[in-house]
């Protein structure tokens, strides 16, 4: 069982000012995200500073039963909250780390700390697979490796475990010391040093130096002399590997033989071979790290060879796909430990559907850990409607679950009963330990569709949102633009994740877009930018807020509201400042007053739009727009004698005109990973990846031709692949004739001949491509920006052109 701490002990450990009204609370859970309560009464909430001041959630958490709060702003220590305890510290994050460092100090079993630029999570999860036969292991959930994620991971340590695998990630200097304090790894693994997060450091050396701080107290450090100069770490603490140099473990050669790799290695005067199922460079490197780790732990060669041969690939992400009967499906049939189950439930909860079902196997757990109690409680807390439990253990605990439920002894029993179970219009999470083979269940529930897919990384959306938030004053509101199907990414799914991450407003172009968001349960305020009078009734019925931009539209909306005898209906007023598209001019202010001074309409915001905020060349013009906006607003304010929310900046404006953020900004393309100012592209994460597959490969001879009009001329013997994407999917015809290329297995293949309606042909001569291979249309290479340049357009058009028949798959890493 996990340690619990009394409230009175917490006070001593944190050594801080406090208001303790009830010293006997037993603290078992740390809460850093107000949405993730497990047991309210046993939780200690840390009001972390961040994009939002989380002190504001205290009231809500108190109502939900949380009684213990670590805060940095003493004014929140409200004693009228009966029996609540407040711990008042200078820095809540430091307090979290301090508490967990104290917790860590109670355990003597080995802790393996893993850091490096890439591969941390996979090395950790592979070590977990490999070492499980000998050890009961606790590990970081998913990639919980940040300043907050590390303490939450280490907090899971208790006396039932025998080994801990903890990963640590940093993005700039002076971050690692705090993590070292919390992890105190006995054994260290440095995966590699690559370009990730280079921006946060002056040089690679500085980055290396910072990362190595994790190991300052470690007895053994496993790393490659290909990344760490010899002499950096004392030889007595080192276990080194190298592909090019003398090292403890030397890799003499790596051979790829159909879907396998054979590594010839040299260790302690002995040559030996390692055979594995992986051929890509990153996996091979991770496998070498595993071999080095096992050797340093004195595993025998035979044992190492056998375990590496059995390694399975691990999907690093949670994917959401279309399921049968309009359901959505999140499939994780790889693991089922309690922390990963809870994380997956959070993901399920961010989805649009009202109805939610969890299909879950027996949960892997340490002895006596009350995992089914925790699960049942979490499901109830998070209003999951139905649970389907598969496995004898969970079946024996069925009485714990209070929602709609059914249980099966094994996967076969469930499959036999499948036709009798109804799945309809709901979110379904499939979460099972590998041995239950839940991929068979996923197959039954998946909607079979077109193989061309646009994969959307939801973490990246959140990352990008937070990047732009970091450029704003804390009080500035964010209106997220989800018009045009959220720039092609899927309005409901994107709006759900934005709502979960607490943006303030959404904006769509047309009323219908707003209606579908409302139907999917989005309750954020939504501005409609092109409200046609014909859609006014819908706007009102679905509580949408129109942008009104001239007298005609204002008058007709006013008349309707008046006739319905409604009051204070929220509207947004658009001012003309230089875009010369829509908006009230100076002269119309009188009219504006006339229609809005009675009680029918309520102006929520006053705004305008910048015509060229991304372009330095037009900065004088932008400044003139801002001045004009200020002048118009001043007049308006004078007339109305009150303030309104003002907004004018779009994505580029946020970065280039921080003084123009007023009370709100409108964030569009940046959310979707495109930075049009040009200096910050590296700070954003790629959101969309458009993929398809190779349908057929033909060997053609010099002078043969490919496709319509015989426009693809071949001048030497070639291999030509047909791929499933065409202009009807949004792949422009202008990409043909060698203008654009796609990537297959990391290699570029130019488009040959004309792009057809549903497919096109690419030249794959000598690339070793086979039918069924995955094809990247855009992603890392080519990027959306690259394609936009080729087509002589802007990324906005590329994104919004992708047709609706291309399935969107959402995932979460
Ligand atoms: C689309 C749009 C935005 C967002 O612009 P980005 O360049 O994508 O950030 C902002 N305001 C208005 C009025 C828009 O139509």
PDB file of C-alpha atoms and ligand atoms in Angstrom, residues 468 479-483 487 507-509 527 529 547 574 579 581 607-610 613-614 647-654 665-672 674 676 796, ligand 1:
ATOM      1  CA  UNK A 468       0.640  31.488 -27.458  1.00  0.00           C
ATOM      2  CA  UNK A 479     -10.847  33.247 -28.524  1.00  0.00           C
ATOM      3  CA  UNK A 480      -9.933  30.137 -30.503  1.00  0.00           C
ATOM      4  CA  UNK A 481     -10.862  30.113 -34.175  1.00  0.00           C
ATOM      5  CA  UNK A 482     -12.545  26.853 -35.144  1.00  0.00           C
ATOM      6  CA  UNK A 483     -14.112  28.059 -38.376  1.00  0.00           C
ATOM      7  CA  UNK A 487      -8.951  24.724 -40.271  1.00  0.00           C
ATOM      8  CA  UNK A 507     -15.437  31.560 -33.139  1.00  0.00           C
ATOM      9  CA  UNK A 508     -16.962  29.999 -36.233  1.00  0.00           C
ATOM     10  CA  UNK A 509     -17.819  31.446 -39.637  1.00  0.00           C
ATOM     11  CA  UNK A 527     -19.136  33.928 -31.828  1.00  0.00           C
ATOM     12  CA  UNK A 529     -18.702  35.779 -37.807  1.00  0.00           C
ATOM     13  CA  UNK A 547     -20.847  39.394 -35.015  1.00  0.00           C
ATOM     14  CA  UNK A 574     -16.994  44.658 -35.632  1.00  0.00           C
ATOM     15  CA  UNK A 579      -9.195  45.447 -43.719  1.00  0.00           C
ATOM     16  CA  UNK A 581     -14.131  43.755 -45.566  1.00  0.00           C
ATOM     17  CA  UNK A 607     -13.298  44.230 -32.286  1.00  0.00           C
ATOM     18  CA  UNK A 608     -11.566  44.602 -35.596  1.00  0.00           C
ATOM     19  CA  UNK A 609      -9.254  42.587 -37.808  1.00  0.00           C
ATOM     20  CA  UNK A 610      -5.683  43.267 -38.932  1.00  0.00           C
ATOM     21  CA  UNK A 613      -0.124  41.678 -39.061  1.00  0.00           C
ATOM     22  CA  UNK A 614       2.407  39.056 -40.217  1.00  0.00           C
ATOM     23  CA  UNK A 647      -9.838  42.324 -29.535  1.00  0.00           C
ATOM     24  CA  UNK A 648      -7.960  42.772 -32.773  1.00  0.00           C
ATOM     25  CA  UNK A 649      -4.941  40.407 -32.853  1.00  0.00           C
ATOM     26  CA  UNK A 650      -4.828  37.169 -34.802  1.00  0.00           C
ATOM     27  CA  UNK A 651      -2.009  34.603 -34.520  1.00  0.00           C
ATOM     28  CA  UNK A 652       0.653  36.799 -36.074  1.00  0.00           C
ATOM     29  CA  UNK A 653      -0.589  39.809 -34.134  1.00  0.00           C
ATOM     30  CA  UNK A 654      -0.103  38.001 -30.836  1.00  0.00           C
ATOM     31  CA  UNK A 665      -6.941  37.782 -28.868  1.00  0.00           C
ATOM     32  CA  UNK A 666      -8.188  35.553 -31.658  1.00  0.00           C
ATOM     33  CA  UNK A 667      -5.905  32.594 -32.153  1.00  0.00           C
ATOM     34  CA  UNK A 668      -6.204  30.693 -35.431  1.00  0.00           C
ATOM     35  CA  UNK A 669      -3.531  29.110 -37.582  1.00  0.00           C
ATOM     36  CA  UNK A 670      -0.943  28.965 -34.783  1.00  0.00           C
ATOM     37  CA  UNK A 671      -3.077  26.467 -32.899  1.00  0.00           C
ATOM     38  CA  UNK A 672      -2.793  24.160 -35.871  1.00  0.00           C
ATOM     39  CA  UNK A 674       1.695  26.927 -38.449  1.00  0.00           C
ATOM     40  CA  UNK A 676       3.368  32.618 -40.097  1.00  0.00           C
ATOM     41  CA  UNK A 796      -4.503  27.964 -44.630  1.00  0.00           C
TER      42      UNK A 796
HETATM   43  C1  LIG B   1      -9.662  33.571 -39.240  1.00  0.00           C
HETATM   44  C2  LIG B   1      -9.668  34.786 -38.430  1.00  0.00           C
HETATM   45  C3  LIG B   1      -8.729  34.971 -37.399  1.00  0.00           C
HETATM   46  C4  LIG B   1      -7.577  34.034 -37.148  1.00  0.00           C
HETATM   47  O1  LIG B   1      -6.507  34.343 -37.999  1.00  0.00           O
HETATM   48  P1  LIG B   1      -5.149  33.501 -37.930  1.00  0.00           P
HETATM   49  O2  LIG B   1      -4.233  34.188 -38.844  1.00  0.00           O
HETATM   50  O3  LIG B   1      -5.488  32.126 -38.374  1.00  0.00           O
HETATM   51  O4  LIG B   1      -4.716  33.535 -36.513  1.00  0.00           O
HETATM   52  C5  LIG B   1      -8.870  36.066 -36.586  1.00  0.00           C
HETATM   53  N1  LIG B   1      -9.889  36.952 -36.790  1.00  0.00           N
HETATM   54  C6  LIG B   1     -10.773  36.818 -37.772  1.00  0.00           C
HETATM   55  C7  LIG B   1     -11.856  37.827 -37.922  1.00  0.00           C
HETATM   56  C8  LIG B   1     -10.704  35.743 -38.637  1.00  0.00           C
HETATM   57  O5  LIG B   1     -11.596  35.615 -39.625  1.00  0.00           O
END
